[in-house]
Short mmCIF file of C-alpha atoms and ligand atoms in Angstrom, two decimals:
data_model
loop_
_atom_site.label_atom_id
_atom_site.label_comp_id
_atom_site.label_asym_id
_atom_site.label_seq_id
_atom_site.Cartn_x
_atom_site.Cartn_y
_atom_site.Cartn_z
CA MET A 1 -1.39 12.12 -3.18
CA PRO A 2 -4.98 11.28 -4.17
CA ILE A 3 -5.79 7.58 -4.40
CA THR A 4 -8.01 5.84 -6.96
CA VAL A 5 -9.42 2.45 -6.03
CA VAL A 6 -11.25 -0.07 -8.20
CA GLY A 7 -12.85 -3.15 -6.70
CA SER A 8 -16.07 -4.62 -5.47
CA ILE A 9 -18.81 -2.43 -4.04
CA ALA A 10 -21.10 -4.99 -2.48
CA TYR A 11 -23.92 -6.19 -0.36
CA ASP A 12 -22.61 -8.79 2.10
CA THR A 13 -24.55 -11.37 4.08
CA VAL A 14 -22.36 -12.61 6.90
CA LYS A 15 -22.72 -15.06 9.77
CA THR A 16 -20.14 -15.44 12.55
CA PRO A 17 -20.43 -17.21 15.93
CA PHE A 18 -21.30 -13.78 17.37
CA GLY A 19 -24.19 -12.76 15.14
CA ALA A 20 -25.31 -12.21 11.58
CA ARG A 21 -26.12 -9.42 9.12
CA GLU A 22 -28.09 -9.53 5.86
CA ARG A 23 -27.14 -7.40 2.86
CA MET A 24 -24.96 -4.94 4.73
CA LEU A 25 -22.66 -2.51 2.93
CA GLY A 26 -19.42 -4.25 1.94
CA GLY A 27 -17.02 -4.83 -0.90
CA ALA A 28 -13.28 -4.60 -1.13
CA ALA A 29 -13.27 -1.06 -2.58
CA VAL A 30 -15.62 0.18 0.14
CA HIS A 31 -13.57 -1.18 3.06
CA PHE A 32 -10.39 0.10 1.44
CA ALA A 33 -11.81 3.58 0.76
CA LEU A 34 -13.12 4.07 4.30
CA ALA A 35 -9.73 3.17 5.80
CA ALA A 36 -7.65 5.17 3.29
CA SER A 37 -9.89 8.23 3.79
CA PHE A 38 -8.17 8.83 7.14
CA PHE A 39 -4.96 9.63 5.23
CA ASP A 40 -5.74 11.18 1.85
CA ASP A 41 -8.33 11.88 -0.87
CA VAL A 42 -9.92 8.71 -2.24
CA ARG A 43 -11.84 8.16 -5.50
CA VAL A 44 -13.83 4.96 -5.91
CA VAL A 45 -14.40 3.38 -9.32
CA GLY A 46 -16.91 0.59 -9.78
CA PRO A 47 -20.48 -0.30 -10.70
CA VAL A 48 -23.56 -0.79 -8.53
CA GLY A 49 -27.06 -1.94 -9.47
CA ASP A 50 -30.24 0.05 -9.08
CA ASP A 51 -30.79 -1.90 -5.84
CA PHE A 52 -27.91 0.08 -4.25
CA GLY A 53 -29.18 2.65 -1.78
CA GLU A 54 -28.25 6.33 -1.54
CA GLU A 55 -27.68 5.79 2.17
CA GLN A 56 -24.86 3.33 1.32
CA LEU A 57 -23.15 5.92 -0.88
CA ALA A 58 -23.63 8.44 1.90
CA VAL A 59 -21.43 6.28 4.18
CA LEU A 60 -18.54 6.90 1.76
CA ARG A 61 -19.44 10.56 1.20
CA ARG A 62 -19.46 11.26 4.93
CA ARG A 63 -15.77 10.24 4.99
CA GLY A 64 -15.09 12.61 2.10
CA VAL A 65 -14.71 9.79 -0.46
CA ASP A 66 -15.36 10.87 -4.08
CA VAL A 67 -18.05 8.57 -5.49
CA SER A 68 -18.57 10.31 -8.82
CA ASP A 69 -17.07 7.30 -10.67
CA VAL A 70 -19.43 4.86 -8.98
CA GLU A 71 -21.59 3.92 -11.95
CA ARG A 72 -25.22 2.94 -11.41
CA ILE A 73 -26.22 0.30 -13.98
CA GLU A 74 -29.94 0.42 -14.66
CA GLY A 75 -31.67 -2.92 -14.24
CA GLY A 76 -28.42 -4.38 -12.82
CA LYS A 77 -27.80 -6.06 -9.48
CA THR A 78 -25.10 -4.98 -7.06
CA PHE A 79 -22.27 -7.49 -6.40
CA PHE A 80 -23.39 -9.87 -3.65
CA TRP A 81 -21.24 -12.01 -1.35
CA GLN A 82 -22.30 -14.38 1.41
CA GLY A 83 -19.91 -15.96 3.88
CA GLU A 84 -19.86 -17.81 7.16
CA TYR A 85 -17.16 -18.08 9.84
CA GLY A 86 -16.68 -20.81 12.43
CA TRP A 87 -14.92 -20.49 15.78
CA ASP A 88 -11.64 -20.16 13.94
CA LEU A 89 -12.24 -16.72 12.49
CA ASN A 90 -9.16 -17.14 10.28
CA SER A 91 -11.02 -19.50 7.99
CA ARG A 92 -14.35 -18.78 6.34
CA GLU A 93 -16.65 -20.45 3.87
CA THR A 94 -17.96 -18.53 0.88
CA LEU A 95 -21.59 -19.59 0.41
CA ASP A 96 -22.46 -17.37 -2.54
CA THR A 97 -20.80 -14.89 -4.92
CA GLN A 98 -22.95 -13.05 -7.48
CA LEU A 99 -20.89 -10.77 -9.73
CA GLY A 100 -24.04 -8.96 -10.93
CA VAL A 101 -23.08 -5.63 -12.51
CA PHE A 102 -19.39 -6.59 -12.55
CA GLU A 103 -20.12 -9.07 -15.33
CA GLY A 104 -19.24 -7.30 -18.59
CA PHE A 105 -18.37 -4.07 -16.77
CA THR A 106 -15.97 -1.70 -18.58
CA PRO A 107 -14.49 0.88 -16.23
CA LYS A 108 -14.80 4.45 -17.49
CA LEU A 109 -12.58 6.63 -15.38
CA SER A 110 -13.07 10.38 -15.13
CA GLU A 111 -10.15 12.74 -15.74
CA GLN A 112 -9.97 13.16 -11.95
CA SER A 113 -9.65 9.43 -11.22
CA ARG A 114 -7.05 9.02 -13.98
CA SER A 115 -4.95 11.82 -12.51
CA SER A 116 -4.38 10.05 -9.17
CA GLU A 117 -0.76 9.23 -8.44
CA VAL A 118 -1.66 6.28 -6.25
CA LEU A 119 -3.80 3.37 -7.44
CA PHE A 120 -5.21 0.43 -5.53
CA LEU A 121 -6.48 -2.52 -7.55
CA ALA A 122 -8.72 -4.10 -4.92
CA ASN A 123 -9.95 -7.66 -5.25
CA ILE A 124 -11.90 -8.13 -8.49
CA GLN A 125 -11.43 -9.92 -11.84
CA PRO A 126 -7.79 -9.44 -12.88
CA ASP A 127 -8.88 -8.34 -16.40
CA LEU A 128 -10.66 -5.38 -14.82
CA GLN A 129 -7.62 -4.62 -12.66
CA ARG A 130 -5.43 -4.54 -15.78
CA ASP A 131 -7.88 -2.35 -17.66
CA VAL A 132 -7.80 0.25 -14.88
CA ARG A 133 -4.01 -0.03 -14.51
CA GLU A 134 -3.65 0.85 -18.20
CA GLN A 135 -5.75 3.95 -17.68
CA LEU A 136 -3.27 5.26 -15.08
CA PRO A 137 0.07 4.58 -16.81
CA HIS A 138 1.90 7.28 -14.84
CA ALA A 139 0.75 6.38 -11.32
CA ARG A 140 3.69 6.59 -8.89
CA PHE A 141 2.56 3.78 -6.60
CA VAL A 142 0.25 0.92 -7.56
CA ALA A 143 -0.83 -1.87 -5.19
CA LEU A 144 -2.95 -4.95 -5.85
CA ASP A 145 -4.99 -7.45 -3.84
CA SER A 146 -6.62 -10.63 -5.10
CA MET A 147 -8.01 -13.92 -3.79
CA ASN A 148 -8.03 -17.71 -4.27
CA LEU A 149 -11.01 -17.56 -6.68
CA TRP A 150 -9.02 -15.53 -9.26
CA ILE A 151 -5.89 -17.66 -8.76
CA ASP A 152 -8.11 -20.67 -9.55
CA ILE A 153 -9.91 -19.34 -12.60
CA ALA A 154 -7.82 -16.45 -14.00
CA ARG A 155 -4.21 -17.06 -12.92
CA ASP A 156 -2.54 -15.92 -16.17
CA SER A 157 -4.38 -12.62 -16.19
CA LEU A 158 -3.58 -12.12 -12.51
CA VAL A 159 0.14 -12.74 -13.08
CA ARG A 160 0.13 -10.14 -15.88
CA ALA A 161 -1.65 -7.69 -13.57
CA ILE A 162 0.95 -8.30 -10.84
CA GLU A 163 3.84 -7.70 -13.27
CA ASN A 164 2.64 -4.11 -13.63
CA VAL A 165 2.26 -3.08 -9.99
CA ASP A 166 4.67 -2.02 -7.24
CA CYS A 167 3.09 -3.76 -4.28
CA VAL A 168 1.20 -7.05 -3.86
CA ILE A 169 -0.96 -7.63 -0.77
CA LEU A 170 -2.16 -11.22 -0.35
CA ASN A 171 -2.94 -13.76 2.37
CA ASP A 172 -0.10 -16.16 3.08
CA ALA A 173 -2.18 -19.06 1.71
CA GLU A 174 -2.82 -17.11 -1.52
CA LEU A 175 0.90 -16.38 -1.91
CA ARG A 176 1.62 -20.09 -1.65
CA GLN A 177 -1.19 -21.00 -4.04
CA LEU A 178 -0.12 -18.39 -6.59
CA THR A 179 3.55 -19.40 -6.67
CA GLY A 180 3.34 -23.10 -5.81
CA LYS A 181 6.04 -22.45 -3.18
CA PRO A 182 5.33 -23.69 0.35
CA ASN A 183 7.61 -21.20 2.09
CA LEU A 184 6.37 -17.65 2.51
CA VAL A 185 9.72 -15.92 2.00
CA THR A 186 10.50 -18.01 -1.10
CA ALA A 187 7.00 -17.37 -2.45
CA ALA A 188 7.42 -13.61 -1.94
CA ARG A 189 10.88 -13.68 -3.56
CA GLU A 190 9.43 -15.45 -6.58
CA ILE A 191 6.84 -12.68 -7.07
CA LEU A 192 9.55 -10.04 -6.61
CA SER A 193 11.24 -11.50 -9.69
CA TRP A 194 8.19 -11.06 -11.96
CA THR A 195 8.46 -8.32 -14.60
CA ALA A 196 6.33 -7.60 -17.64
CA ALA A 197 7.99 -9.39 -20.60
CA GLU A 198 8.04 -6.23 -22.72
CA GLN A 199 10.02 -4.42 -20.02
CA ALA A 200 12.41 -7.17 -18.98
CA SER A 201 15.28 -5.85 -21.06
CA THR A 202 14.53 -2.14 -20.82
CA ALA A 203 15.73 0.45 -18.37
CA GLN A 204 12.19 1.10 -17.14
CA ARG A 205 11.93 -2.31 -15.54
CA ARG A 206 8.86 -2.35 -13.36
CA GLY A 207 7.34 -5.09 -11.34
CA PRO A 208 6.55 -5.59 -7.68
CA SER A 209 9.14 -4.42 -5.15
CA VAL A 210 6.98 -4.83 -2.03
CA ILE A 211 5.12 -7.99 -0.98
CA VAL A 212 2.80 -7.99 2.02
CA ALA A 213 1.60 -11.32 3.42
CA LYS A 214 -1.54 -10.98 5.54
CA GLN A 215 -1.75 -13.62 8.25
CA GLY A 216 -5.15 -12.94 9.81
CA GLU A 217 -5.12 -12.83 13.59
CA TYR A 218 -1.35 -13.48 13.55
CA GLY A 219 -0.51 -10.20 11.84
CA ALA A 220 1.31 -9.44 8.62
CA ALA A 221 4.78 -9.71 7.10
CA LEU A 222 6.57 -7.47 4.63
CA VAL A 223 9.14 -8.75 2.14
CA THR A 224 11.18 -6.42 -0.07
CA ARG A 225 14.29 -7.13 -2.20
CA ASP A 226 16.56 -6.37 0.74
CA GLY A 227 14.41 -6.49 3.82
CA PHE A 228 11.90 -8.29 5.99
CA PHE A 229 9.55 -6.95 8.66
CA ALA A 230 6.64 -8.43 10.56
CA LEU A 231 4.04 -7.18 13.02
CA PRO A 232 1.55 -9.12 15.12
CA ALA A 233 -2.10 -8.17 14.89
CA TYR A 234 -3.22 -5.72 17.58
CA PRO A 235 -4.38 -8.03 20.38
CA LEU A 236 -8.16 -7.72 20.74
CA GLU A 237 -10.29 -9.56 23.27
CA SER A 238 -13.37 -9.43 21.11
CA VAL A 239 -13.43 -10.04 17.37
CA ILE A 240 -16.94 -10.01 15.89
CA ASP A 241 -16.57 -10.07 12.09
CA PRO A 242 -13.30 -10.24 10.13
CA THR A 243 -14.96 -9.43 6.78
CA GLY A 244 -13.08 -6.64 5.06
CA ALA A 245 -10.09 -6.77 7.42
CA GLY A 246 -7.74 -7.35 4.49
CA ASP A 247 -9.10 -4.42 2.52
CA THR A 248 -9.09 -2.16 5.57
CA PHE A 249 -5.46 -3.21 6.15
CA ALA A 250 -4.67 -2.29 2.53
CA GLY A 251 -6.44 1.06 2.98
CA GLY A 252 -4.25 1.86 5.98
CA LEU A 253 -1.07 0.78 4.19
CA VAL A 254 -1.67 2.49 0.84
CA GLY A 255 -3.28 5.52 2.49
CA TYR A 256 -0.23 6.05 4.72
CA ILE A 257 2.14 5.79 1.75
CA ALA A 258 0.01 8.20 -0.30
CA ALA A 259 0.04 10.73 2.56
CA HIS A 260 3.89 10.84 2.46
CA PRO A 261 4.54 11.90 -1.14
CA ASP A 262 7.98 13.35 -0.44
CA GLU A 263 9.42 10.20 1.07
CA THR A 264 10.98 7.44 -0.99
CA LEU A 265 9.57 3.95 -0.53
CA SER A 266 12.09 3.21 2.24
CA ASP A 267 12.02 0.45 4.79
CA GLY A 268 11.14 2.99 7.48
CA LEU A 269 8.12 4.34 5.55
CA LEU A 270 6.89 0.81 4.80
CA ARG A 271 7.19 -0.23 8.46
CA ARG A 272 5.15 2.76 9.61
CA ALA A 273 2.61 2.03 6.89
CA MET A 274 2.37 -1.59 8.14
CA ALA A 275 1.65 -0.32 11.66
CA HIS A 276 -1.15 1.96 10.46
CA ALA A 277 -2.57 -0.87 8.34
CA THR A 278 -2.55 -3.19 11.35
CA VAL A 279 -4.34 -0.66 13.53
CA LEU A 280 -7.01 0.16 10.94
CA ALA A 281 -7.73 -3.55 10.44
CA SER A 282 -8.04 -4.06 14.20
CA PHE A 283 -10.91 -1.58 14.36
CA ASN A 284 -12.67 -3.14 11.37
CA VAL A 285 -13.03 -6.56 13.02
CA GLU A 286 -14.55 -5.22 16.25
CA GLU A 287 -18.02 -4.98 14.68
CA PHE A 288 -19.89 -6.18 11.58
CA GLY A 289 -19.00 -4.83 8.14
CA THR A 290 -18.20 -1.13 8.08
CA GLU A 291 -19.99 -0.37 11.38
CA ARG A 292 -16.91 0.34 13.51
CA VAL A 293 -14.80 2.16 10.92
CA GLU A 294 -17.75 4.43 10.04
CA ARG A 295 -17.51 6.09 13.47
CA LEU A 296 -13.76 5.76 13.97
CA THR A 297 -11.79 8.90 14.84
CA GLY A 298 -8.23 9.97 14.11
CA ASN A 299 -7.49 10.17 17.84
CA GLU A 300 -8.48 6.52 18.32
CA ILE A 301 -6.08 5.51 15.53
CA VAL A 302 -3.21 7.51 17.04
CA ALA A 303 -3.79 6.01 20.52
CA ARG A 304 -3.71 2.45 19.16
CA ILE A 305 -0.57 3.15 17.07
CA GLN A 306 1.17 4.21 20.27
CA GLU A 307 0.04 1.04 22.05
CA LEU A 308 1.16 -1.16 19.17
CA HIS A 309 4.51 0.63 19.14
CA ALA A 310 5.01 0.01 22.87
CA MET A 311 3.99 -3.65 22.50
CA THR A 312 6.42 -4.43 19.72
CA GLN A 313 9.55 -2.76 21.14
CA PHE A 314 12.37 -4.68 22.76
CA SER A 315 15.89 -3.86 23.74
CA GLY A 316 18.40 -4.90 21.12
CA ALA A 317 21.29 -5.14 23.61
CA PRO A 318 22.88 -8.53 22.94
CA LEU A 319 23.49 -10.92 25.82
CA ALA A 320 26.89 -12.56 25.95
CA LEU A 321 25.79 -16.18 25.61
CA ARG A 322 27.51 -19.19 27.10
CA GLY A 323 29.38 -21.45 24.76
P1 AMP B 1 -11.71 -9.55 3.00
O1 AMP B 1 -12.41 -10.04 4.23
O2 AMP B 1 -10.74 -8.47 3.25
O3 AMP B 1 -11.16 -10.66 2.17
O4 AMP B 1 -12.82 -8.86 2.07
C1 AMP B 1 -14.15 -9.26 2.05
C2 AMP B 1 -14.89 -8.36 1.07
O5 AMP B 1 -14.55 -8.76 -0.25
C3 AMP B 1 -16.39 -8.49 1.21
O6 AMP B 1 -16.93 -7.25 1.58
C4 AMP B 1 -16.89 -8.98 -0.15
O7 AMP B 1 -17.94 -8.21 -0.64
C5 AMP B 1 -15.69 -8.86 -1.06
N1 AMP B 1 -15.53 -10.05 -1.90
C6 AMP B 1 -15.75 -11.34 -1.57
N2 AMP B 1 -15.53 -12.14 -2.64
C7 AMP B 1 -15.16 -11.33 -3.66
C8 AMP B 1 -14.81 -11.55 -5.05
N3 AMP B 1 -14.82 -12.77 -5.61
N4 AMP B 1 -14.47 -10.48 -5.80
C9 AMP B 1 -14.47 -9.26 -5.26
N5 AMP B 1 -14.81 -8.99 -3.99
C10 AMP B 1 -15.15 -10.00 -3.18
#
């Protein structure tokens, strides 16, 4: 099923203990689209300024991503983000965020983008996420990502956005911050109980049924109404730049689900989607920005899935314990 994604399309300036890059291609929608393009058709919605190069769009086009809803705003500046990582690559400092063309942006989706059955609301102002959600009322699967900034300054709007999606993908710290619950499982359960007020008493009750907690180098956990699953991150000896890992993870997860339109959203499907998400994210962090994923191949993904599968298996035969 084709996927529509709305979110930041950005220039990123990043410094890690292993090097630095100035104004490289980034943005949540870009990282997501590149990863999801290994599984299905992807359409990107979002604005760029007239400082955005054709060669950046070509990176998406080369992976078959439809960029016809990427709107170039004349005289505008592309979203800019600057961040720095210390030795602990799990924590980073945001040094600058310039919304640029996202300020006052009204998404105008083409017929094509509105016809997608899968929608990913990548990290951006929750008002924009809601606007796009309303333009795809019949989407079969809708997932959302966000970040601490929006929980800080636009929590109410974010909660309303979450009430109208099927799947929420957040860092564990963001899940705690959003719910005020210190325990990850309790925090996830709280979000699973959120439903849009106007639907609460109707038969078409919607609201999130899948919560994914990203835990950086420790992996990710999945909480549904009746299940729990967790995977470690793929163990890498060299991590260069974690920027975009979360969005690449989401691209693997949502892309895998979109590519299996005939399956119900079962535990088995979600577990396989988590594995593909984990593997995609592992490639993203091996180099700066989109560098590694740009030249990734399907065979490399398959090989790493098999390794991750072997690493996470154990025999379930119970031991008769003393006492
Ligand atoms: P991740 O490392 O997965 O959290 O994603 C990092 C990407 O998100 C970078 O490429 C940034 O351009 C983008 N980003 C950072 N801050 C924001 C923000 N406030 N809104 C939207 N996108 C952002």
